[in-house]
Amino acid sequence: MELAWVYKSFDELTTTELYAILQSRSEVFVVEQNCVYPDVDGKDLKSFHLMAWHDNILVAYARLVPPGISFKEASIGRVITSPVYRGLGIGITLLEKSIPQTLATFTTNKIRIGAQLYLKKFYESFGFVAQGEEFLEDGILHVEMILEK
């Protein structure tokens, strides 16, 4: 399957891209995971957005957040693979692209994430290391993880 990878700042997003991002995040985090939380949190405005498109359908997405917004370090968040496209390795490719893009965009060698606990091994496969205790966020167990390059 041929995917078109697009990387943009918030101001570069089209209204159609922004709508697809918000729709996808709502579908996965609010509906599928049954979380009521403030997805539109103000961080999008300062972040960069990595998207994978297939035939005008957003199939994967990650938000790359500058240092000092979510954590002291740069961060990757709102990581999504559309339910219809799971199991095809797209999430792996998304992280393989997100990590170097985050390091380069923010000229850093550290990325901190708040990972859902069930994805801990997935993130460890990219070199992230858990730090601190597990914590409950929006009804889902999470753990902070850091990657140092």
Short mmCIF file of N, CA and C in Angstrom, two decimals:
data_model
loop_
_atom_site.label_atom_id
_atom_site.label_comp_id
_atom_site.label_asym_id
_atom_site.label_seq_id
_atom_site.Cartn_x
_atom_site.Cartn_y
_atom_site.Cartn_z
N MET A 1 0.85 -1.18 0.00
CA MET A 1 0.00 0.00 0.00
C MET A 1 0.89 1.24 0.00
N GLU A 2 0.61 2.13 -0.90
CA GLU A 2 1.39 3.36 -1.02
C GLU A 2 0.78 4.44 -0.11
N LEU A 3 1.61 4.94 0.81
CA LEU A 3 1.16 6.01 1.70
C LEU A 3 1.85 7.31 1.35
N ALA A 4 1.14 8.39 1.47
CA ALA A 4 1.72 9.73 1.30
C ALA A 4 1.96 10.29 2.69
N TRP A 5 3.23 10.50 3.03
CA TRP A 5 3.60 11.04 4.34
C TRP A 5 3.71 12.55 4.24
N VAL A 6 3.05 13.26 5.16
CA VAL A 6 3.01 14.71 5.14
C VAL A 6 3.39 15.21 6.53
N TYR A 7 4.25 16.24 6.56
CA TYR A 7 4.72 16.81 7.83
C TYR A 7 4.51 18.31 7.76
N LYS A 8 3.74 18.85 8.70
CA LYS A 8 3.41 20.27 8.66
C LYS A 8 3.33 20.88 10.06
N SER A 9 3.60 22.19 10.11
CA SER A 9 3.30 22.93 11.32
C SER A 9 1.79 23.16 11.35
N PHE A 10 1.28 23.62 12.47
CA PHE A 10 -0.16 23.85 12.59
C PHE A 10 -0.64 24.84 11.53
N ASP A 11 0.10 25.93 11.37
CA ASP A 11 -0.31 26.97 10.42
C ASP A 11 -0.32 26.49 8.98
N GLU A 12 0.40 25.44 8.68
CA GLU A 12 0.44 24.90 7.32
C GLU A 12 -0.70 23.91 7.04
N LEU A 13 -1.36 23.44 8.07
CA LEU A 13 -2.44 22.46 7.88
C LEU A 13 -3.60 23.09 7.12
N THR A 14 -4.19 22.32 6.22
CA THR A 14 -5.43 22.76 5.58
C THR A 14 -6.58 22.46 6.54
N THR A 15 -7.72 23.07 6.30
CA THR A 15 -8.87 22.78 7.15
C THR A 15 -9.28 21.31 7.01
N THR A 16 -9.13 20.76 5.83
CA THR A 16 -9.47 19.34 5.60
C THR A 16 -8.54 18.43 6.41
N GLU A 17 -7.23 18.75 6.42
CA GLU A 17 -6.27 17.96 7.20
C GLU A 17 -6.58 18.06 8.69
N LEU A 18 -6.84 19.27 9.16
CA LEU A 18 -7.14 19.47 10.58
C LEU A 18 -8.41 18.71 10.96
N TYR A 19 -9.43 18.77 10.12
CA TYR A 19 -10.67 18.05 10.40
C TYR A 19 -10.40 16.55 10.50
N ALA A 20 -9.62 16.01 9.57
CA ALA A 20 -9.30 14.58 9.58
C ALA A 20 -8.52 14.19 10.83
N ILE A 21 -7.59 15.04 11.25
CA ILE A 21 -6.81 14.78 12.46
C ILE A 21 -7.73 14.72 13.68
N LEU A 22 -8.56 15.74 13.84
CA LEU A 22 -9.45 15.80 15.00
C LEU A 22 -10.48 14.67 14.98
N GLN A 23 -10.97 14.34 13.78
CA GLN A 23 -11.91 13.24 13.65
C GLN A 23 -11.26 11.90 14.05
N SER A 24 -10.04 11.69 13.59
CA SER A 24 -9.32 10.45 13.90
C SER A 24 -9.02 10.35 15.39
N ARG A 25 -8.55 11.44 15.97
CA ARG A 25 -8.25 11.43 17.41
C ARG A 25 -9.51 11.17 18.22
N SER A 26 -10.62 11.75 17.81
CA SER A 26 -11.89 11.53 18.50
C SER A 26 -12.33 10.07 18.37
N GLU A 27 -12.19 9.51 17.16
CA GLU A 27 -12.58 8.12 16.91
C GLU A 27 -11.80 7.16 17.80
N VAL A 28 -10.49 7.38 17.92
CA VAL A 28 -9.64 6.45 18.67
C VAL A 28 -9.67 6.72 20.17
N PHE A 29 -9.39 7.96 20.57
CA PHE A 29 -9.21 8.23 21.99
C PHE A 29 -10.53 8.42 22.74
N VAL A 30 -11.51 9.03 22.12
CA VAL A 30 -12.77 9.29 22.82
C VAL A 30 -13.73 8.12 22.67
N VAL A 31 -13.97 7.68 21.44
CA VAL A 31 -14.97 6.64 21.21
C VAL A 31 -14.41 5.24 21.50
N GLU A 32 -13.33 4.86 20.80
CA GLU A 32 -12.79 3.50 20.96
C GLU A 32 -12.30 3.24 22.37
N GLN A 33 -11.56 4.20 22.94
CA GLN A 33 -10.99 4.00 24.27
C GLN A 33 -11.90 4.52 25.39
N ASN A 34 -13.04 5.05 24.99
CA ASN A 34 -14.05 5.50 25.94
C ASN A 34 -13.50 6.50 26.96
N CYS A 35 -12.76 7.50 26.46
CA CYS A 35 -12.18 8.53 27.32
C CYS A 35 -12.83 9.88 27.06
N VAL A 36 -13.27 10.48 28.11
CA VAL A 36 -13.75 11.86 28.00
C VAL A 36 -12.61 12.73 28.49
N TYR A 37 -12.02 13.46 27.56
CA TYR A 37 -10.86 14.29 27.91
C TYR A 37 -10.78 15.45 26.93
N PRO A 38 -10.07 16.52 27.28
CA PRO A 38 -9.95 17.68 26.39
C PRO A 38 -8.90 17.46 25.31
N ASP A 39 -9.30 16.90 24.18
CA ASP A 39 -8.35 16.64 23.09
C ASP A 39 -7.81 17.94 22.51
N VAL A 40 -8.66 18.92 22.34
CA VAL A 40 -8.24 20.22 21.82
C VAL A 40 -7.67 20.99 23.01
N ASP A 41 -6.36 20.79 23.23
CA ASP A 41 -5.71 21.25 24.46
C ASP A 41 -4.76 22.43 24.28
N GLY A 42 -4.76 23.03 23.10
CA GLY A 42 -3.89 24.17 22.85
C GLY A 42 -2.49 23.81 22.39
N LYS A 43 -2.10 22.55 22.52
CA LYS A 43 -0.75 22.13 22.14
C LYS A 43 -0.58 22.02 20.62
N ASP A 44 -1.68 21.77 19.92
CA ASP A 44 -1.60 21.63 18.46
C ASP A 44 -1.01 22.86 17.80
N LEU A 45 -1.33 24.02 18.33
CA LEU A 45 -0.92 25.29 17.73
C LEU A 45 0.60 25.42 17.64
N LYS A 46 1.32 24.85 18.61
CA LYS A 46 2.78 24.97 18.67
C LYS A 46 3.49 23.71 18.18
N SER A 47 2.72 22.70 17.83
CA SER A 47 3.28 21.40 17.46
C SER A 47 3.40 21.24 15.95
N PHE A 48 4.05 20.14 15.58
CA PHE A 48 4.13 19.72 14.18
C PHE A 48 3.33 18.43 14.06
N HIS A 49 2.85 18.18 12.85
CA HIS A 49 1.89 17.10 12.66
C HIS A 49 2.36 16.20 11.52
N LEU A 50 2.59 14.92 11.86
CA LEU A 50 3.03 13.92 10.88
C LEU A 50 1.83 13.05 10.54
N MET A 51 1.52 13.00 9.25
CA MET A 51 0.32 12.30 8.79
C MET A 51 0.68 11.33 7.69
N ALA A 52 -0.02 10.19 7.67
CA ALA A 52 0.08 9.23 6.58
C ALA A 52 -1.30 9.13 5.93
N TRP A 53 -1.32 9.36 4.62
CA TRP A 53 -2.58 9.36 3.87
C TRP A 53 -2.59 8.23 2.85
N HIS A 54 -3.76 7.63 2.69
CA HIS A 54 -3.97 6.64 1.64
C HIS A 54 -5.31 6.97 0.97
N ASP A 55 -5.25 7.34 -0.30
CA ASP A 55 -6.47 7.69 -1.03
C ASP A 55 -7.32 8.72 -0.27
N ASN A 56 -6.70 9.78 0.17
CA ASN A 56 -7.37 10.87 0.89
C ASN A 56 -7.97 10.46 2.23
N ILE A 57 -7.50 9.35 2.79
CA ILE A 57 -7.93 8.91 4.12
C ILE A 57 -6.72 8.99 5.04
N LEU A 58 -6.90 9.65 6.18
CA LEU A 58 -5.83 9.72 7.17
C LEU A 58 -5.73 8.36 7.86
N VAL A 59 -4.61 7.66 7.68
CA VAL A 59 -4.47 6.32 8.24
C VAL A 59 -3.56 6.28 9.46
N ALA A 60 -2.70 7.28 9.61
CA ALA A 60 -1.83 7.33 10.80
C ALA A 60 -1.46 8.78 11.07
N TYR A 61 -1.18 9.05 12.34
CA TYR A 61 -0.92 10.42 12.74
C TYR A 61 -0.11 10.44 14.03
N ALA A 62 0.76 11.44 14.16
CA ALA A 62 1.45 11.71 15.42
C ALA A 62 1.66 13.21 15.55
N ARG A 63 1.56 13.69 16.79
CA ARG A 63 1.80 15.10 17.09
C ARG A 63 3.18 15.22 17.71
N LEU A 64 4.03 16.04 17.12
CA LEU A 64 5.38 16.26 17.61
C LEU A 64 5.40 17.59 18.36
N VAL A 65 5.65 17.49 19.65
CA VAL A 65 5.48 18.62 20.56
C VAL A 65 6.84 19.18 20.98
N PRO A 66 7.01 20.50 20.88
CA PRO A 66 8.29 21.10 21.26
C PRO A 66 8.59 20.95 22.75
N PRO A 67 9.86 21.04 23.12
CA PRO A 67 10.23 21.01 24.54
C PRO A 67 9.51 22.13 25.29
N GLY A 68 9.16 21.85 26.55
CA GLY A 68 8.55 22.86 27.40
C GLY A 68 7.03 22.94 27.29
N ILE A 69 6.42 22.10 26.48
CA ILE A 69 4.96 22.14 26.33
C ILE A 69 4.31 20.99 27.13
N SER A 70 4.58 19.76 26.74
CA SER A 70 4.07 18.61 27.49
C SER A 70 5.05 18.21 28.59
N PHE A 71 6.33 18.26 28.25
CA PHE A 71 7.42 17.90 29.16
C PHE A 71 8.56 18.89 28.94
N LYS A 72 9.56 18.81 29.78
CA LYS A 72 10.77 19.62 29.59
C LYS A 72 11.40 19.27 28.24
N GLU A 73 11.34 17.98 27.89
CA GLU A 73 11.91 17.50 26.63
C GLU A 73 10.86 17.58 25.51
N ALA A 74 11.31 17.43 24.28
CA ALA A 74 10.40 17.28 23.15
C ALA A 74 9.58 16.01 23.37
N SER A 75 8.44 15.93 22.70
CA SER A 75 7.55 14.80 22.93
C SER A 75 6.84 14.39 21.65
N ILE A 76 6.41 13.15 21.62
CA ILE A 76 5.55 12.64 20.56
C ILE A 76 4.27 12.18 21.24
N GLY A 77 3.15 12.64 20.73
CA GLY A 77 1.88 12.28 21.34
C GLY A 77 0.78 12.09 20.33
N ARG A 78 -0.40 11.74 20.84
CA ARG A 78 -1.58 11.51 20.00
C ARG A 78 -1.26 10.56 18.84
N VAL A 79 -0.49 9.53 19.15
CA VAL A 79 -0.05 8.56 18.14
C VAL A 79 -1.23 7.65 17.79
N ILE A 80 -1.58 7.64 16.50
CA ILE A 80 -2.77 6.91 16.06
C ILE A 80 -2.50 6.15 14.77
N THR A 81 -2.99 4.92 14.72
CA THR A 81 -3.19 4.23 13.46
C THR A 81 -4.68 3.95 13.38
N SER A 82 -5.30 4.35 12.29
CA SER A 82 -6.73 4.14 12.12
C SER A 82 -7.07 2.66 12.31
N PRO A 83 -8.15 2.36 13.03
CA PRO A 83 -8.50 0.95 13.29
C PRO A 83 -8.57 0.09 12.02
N VAL A 84 -9.01 0.65 10.93
CA VAL A 84 -9.15 -0.10 9.67
C VAL A 84 -7.79 -0.51 9.11
N TYR A 85 -6.73 0.24 9.47
CA TYR A 85 -5.40 0.02 8.89
C TYR A 85 -4.42 -0.61 9.88
N ARG A 86 -4.89 -1.08 11.01
CA ARG A 86 -3.99 -1.69 12.00
C ARG A 86 -3.53 -3.07 11.52
N GLY A 87 -2.37 -3.48 12.04
CA GLY A 87 -1.84 -4.80 11.71
C GLY A 87 -1.05 -4.83 10.41
N LEU A 88 -0.81 -3.67 9.82
CA LEU A 88 -0.08 -3.59 8.55
C LEU A 88 1.32 -3.01 8.72
N GLY A 89 1.72 -2.73 9.97
CA GLY A 89 3.05 -2.17 10.23
C GLY A 89 3.12 -0.66 10.09
N ILE A 90 1.98 -0.02 9.89
CA ILE A 90 1.98 1.45 9.69
C ILE A 90 2.39 2.16 10.97
N GLY A 91 1.98 1.64 12.12
CA GLY A 91 2.37 2.25 13.40
C GLY A 91 3.87 2.21 13.61
N ILE A 92 4.50 1.14 13.17
CA ILE A 92 5.96 1.03 13.26
C ILE A 92 6.61 2.09 12.38
N THR A 93 6.13 2.21 11.15
CA THR A 93 6.67 3.22 10.23
C THR A 93 6.43 4.62 10.78
N LEU A 94 5.27 4.84 11.38
CA LEU A 94 4.96 6.14 11.98
C LEU A 94 6.01 6.52 13.02
N LEU A 95 6.36 5.59 13.90
CA LEU A 95 7.39 5.87 14.92
C LEU A 95 8.76 6.00 14.30
N GLU A 96 9.06 5.17 13.30
CA GLU A 96 10.36 5.25 12.62
C GLU A 96 10.54 6.62 11.96
N LYS A 97 9.47 7.26 11.57
CA LYS A 97 9.54 8.59 10.98
C LYS A 97 9.44 9.69 12.04
N SER A 98 8.62 9.46 13.06
CA SER A 98 8.40 10.48 14.10
C SER A 98 9.65 10.76 14.92
N ILE A 99 10.39 9.72 15.27
CA ILE A 99 11.54 9.89 16.16
C ILE A 99 12.62 10.78 15.52
N PRO A 100 13.14 10.45 14.33
CA PRO A 100 14.17 11.33 13.77
C PRO A 100 13.63 12.72 13.42
N GLN A 101 12.36 12.79 13.05
CA GLN A 101 11.77 14.09 12.73
C GLN A 101 11.70 14.97 13.98
N THR A 102 11.35 14.39 15.11
CA THR A 102 11.29 15.13 16.37
C THR A 102 12.69 15.60 16.78
N LEU A 103 13.65 14.69 16.71
CA LEU A 103 15.03 15.04 17.08
C LEU A 103 15.56 16.17 16.21
N ALA A 104 15.29 16.12 14.91
CA ALA A 104 15.78 17.15 13.98
C ALA A 104 15.03 18.47 14.12
N THR A 105 13.71 18.39 14.20
CA THR A 105 12.90 19.62 14.27
C THR A 105 13.25 20.44 15.49
N PHE A 106 13.43 19.79 16.62
CA PHE A 106 13.66 20.52 17.87
C PHE A 106 15.12 20.52 18.30
N THR A 107 16.01 20.07 17.41
CA THR A 107 17.44 20.03 17.66
C THR A 107 17.73 19.52 19.07
N THR A 108 17.35 18.28 19.30
CA THR A 108 17.49 17.68 20.62
C THR A 108 17.97 16.24 20.49
N ASN A 109 18.32 15.65 21.60
CA ASN A 109 18.67 14.23 21.60
C ASN A 109 17.80 13.45 22.58
N LYS A 110 16.72 14.09 23.08
CA LYS A 110 15.84 13.44 24.04
C LYS A 110 14.38 13.63 23.64
N ILE A 111 13.62 12.56 23.80
CA ILE A 111 12.18 12.60 23.58
C ILE A 111 11.52 11.92 24.78
N ARG A 112 10.56 12.59 25.39
CA ARG A 112 9.80 12.00 26.50
C ARG A 112 8.34 11.83 26.06
N ILE A 113 7.77 10.71 26.41
CA ILE A 113 6.38 10.45 26.07
C ILE A 113 5.61 9.97 27.30
N GLY A 114 4.32 10.14 27.26
CA GLY A 114 3.42 9.54 28.24
C GLY A 114 2.72 8.40 27.52
N ALA A 115 3.26 7.21 27.65
CA ALA A 115 2.78 6.05 26.88
C ALA A 115 1.67 5.31 27.61
N GLN A 116 0.66 4.89 26.86
CA GLN A 116 -0.31 4.00 27.45
C GLN A 116 0.42 2.70 27.79
N LEU A 117 0.17 2.21 29.00
CA LEU A 117 0.94 1.09 29.52
C LEU A 117 0.92 -0.13 28.61
N TYR A 118 -0.19 -0.40 27.95
CA TYR A 118 -0.25 -1.59 27.09
C TYR A 118 0.65 -1.46 25.86
N LEU A 119 1.15 -0.25 25.59
CA LEU A 119 2.06 -0.03 24.45
C LEU A 119 3.53 0.10 24.89
N LYS A 120 3.80 -0.19 26.16
CA LYS A 120 5.17 -0.04 26.69
C LYS A 120 6.18 -0.83 25.87
N LYS A 121 5.92 -2.08 25.60
CA LYS A 121 6.86 -2.91 24.83
C LYS A 121 7.05 -2.38 23.41
N PHE A 122 5.99 -1.88 22.82
CA PHE A 122 6.07 -1.28 21.49
C PHE A 122 7.08 -0.13 21.50
N TYR A 123 6.95 0.78 22.46
CA TYR A 123 7.87 1.92 22.54
C TYR A 123 9.29 1.48 22.95
N GLU A 124 9.38 0.46 23.78
CA GLU A 124 10.71 -0.05 24.14
C GLU A 124 11.45 -0.57 22.90
N SER A 125 10.72 -1.09 21.94
CA SER A 125 11.35 -1.60 20.72
C SER A 125 12.04 -0.49 19.92
N PHE A 126 11.71 0.76 20.22
CA PHE A 126 12.35 1.90 19.56
C PHE A 126 13.42 2.54 20.44
N GLY A 127 13.65 1.96 21.63
CA GLY A 127 14.68 2.48 22.52
C GLY A 127 14.17 3.32 23.67
N PHE A 128 12.87 3.51 23.78
CA PHE A 128 12.33 4.25 24.91
C PHE A 128 12.48 3.41 26.18
N VAL A 129 12.74 4.09 27.29
CA VAL A 129 12.91 3.44 28.58
C VAL A 129 11.92 4.05 29.57
N ALA A 130 11.19 3.20 30.28
CA ALA A 130 10.21 3.67 31.26
C ALA A 130 10.92 4.39 32.39
N GLN A 131 10.29 5.47 32.86
CA GLN A 131 10.80 6.22 34.01
C GLN A 131 9.64 6.50 34.94
N GLY A 132 9.86 6.26 36.21
CA GLY A 132 8.84 6.58 37.20
C GLY A 132 7.76 5.52 37.30
N GLU A 133 6.77 5.85 38.09
CA GLU A 133 5.67 4.94 38.39
C GLU A 133 4.59 5.03 37.32
N GLU A 134 3.84 3.96 37.20
CA GLU A 134 2.66 3.98 36.34
C GLU A 134 1.65 4.97 36.94
N PHE A 135 0.86 5.60 36.08
CA PHE A 135 -0.14 6.54 36.56
C PHE A 135 -1.39 6.45 35.70
N LEU A 136 -2.49 6.83 36.31
CA LEU A 136 -3.78 6.79 35.64
C LEU A 136 -4.04 8.15 34.99
N GLU A 137 -4.28 8.15 33.70
CA GLU A 137 -4.62 9.38 32.98
C GLU A 137 -5.84 9.09 32.12
N ASP A 138 -6.89 9.84 32.35
CA ASP A 138 -8.14 9.67 31.59
C ASP A 138 -8.64 8.23 31.64
N GLY A 139 -8.44 7.58 32.80
CA GLY A 139 -8.95 6.23 32.99
C GLY A 139 -8.09 5.12 32.40
N ILE A 140 -6.91 5.47 31.86
CA ILE A 140 -6.02 4.48 31.24
C ILE A 140 -4.65 4.56 31.92
N LEU A 141 -4.08 3.39 32.25
CA LEU A 141 -2.75 3.36 32.84
C LEU A 141 -1.71 3.83 31.83
N HIS A 142 -0.83 4.72 32.28
CA HIS A 142 0.26 5.27 31.46
C HIS A 142 1.58 5.12 32.21
N VAL A 143 2.66 5.33 31.48
CA VAL A 143 3.98 5.41 32.08
C VAL A 143 4.80 6.40 31.24
N GLU A 144 5.57 7.25 31.92
CA GLU A 144 6.48 8.13 31.19
C GLU A 144 7.65 7.31 30.67
N MET A 145 8.07 7.62 29.46
CA MET A 145 9.21 6.92 28.85
C MET A 145 10.10 7.97 28.20
N ILE A 146 11.39 7.68 28.18
CA ILE A 146 12.34 8.62 27.57
C ILE A 146 13.23 7.88 26.57
N LEU A 147 13.56 8.59 25.52
CA LEU A 147 14.50 8.09 24.51
C LEU A 147 15.64 9.10 24.45
N GLU A 148 16.87 8.60 24.59
CA GLU A 148 18.04 9.47 24.47
C GLU A 148 18.90 8.95 23.34
N LYS A 149 19.21 9.83 22.40
CA LYS A 149 20.02 9.46 21.23
C LYS A 149 21.39 10.11 21.30
#
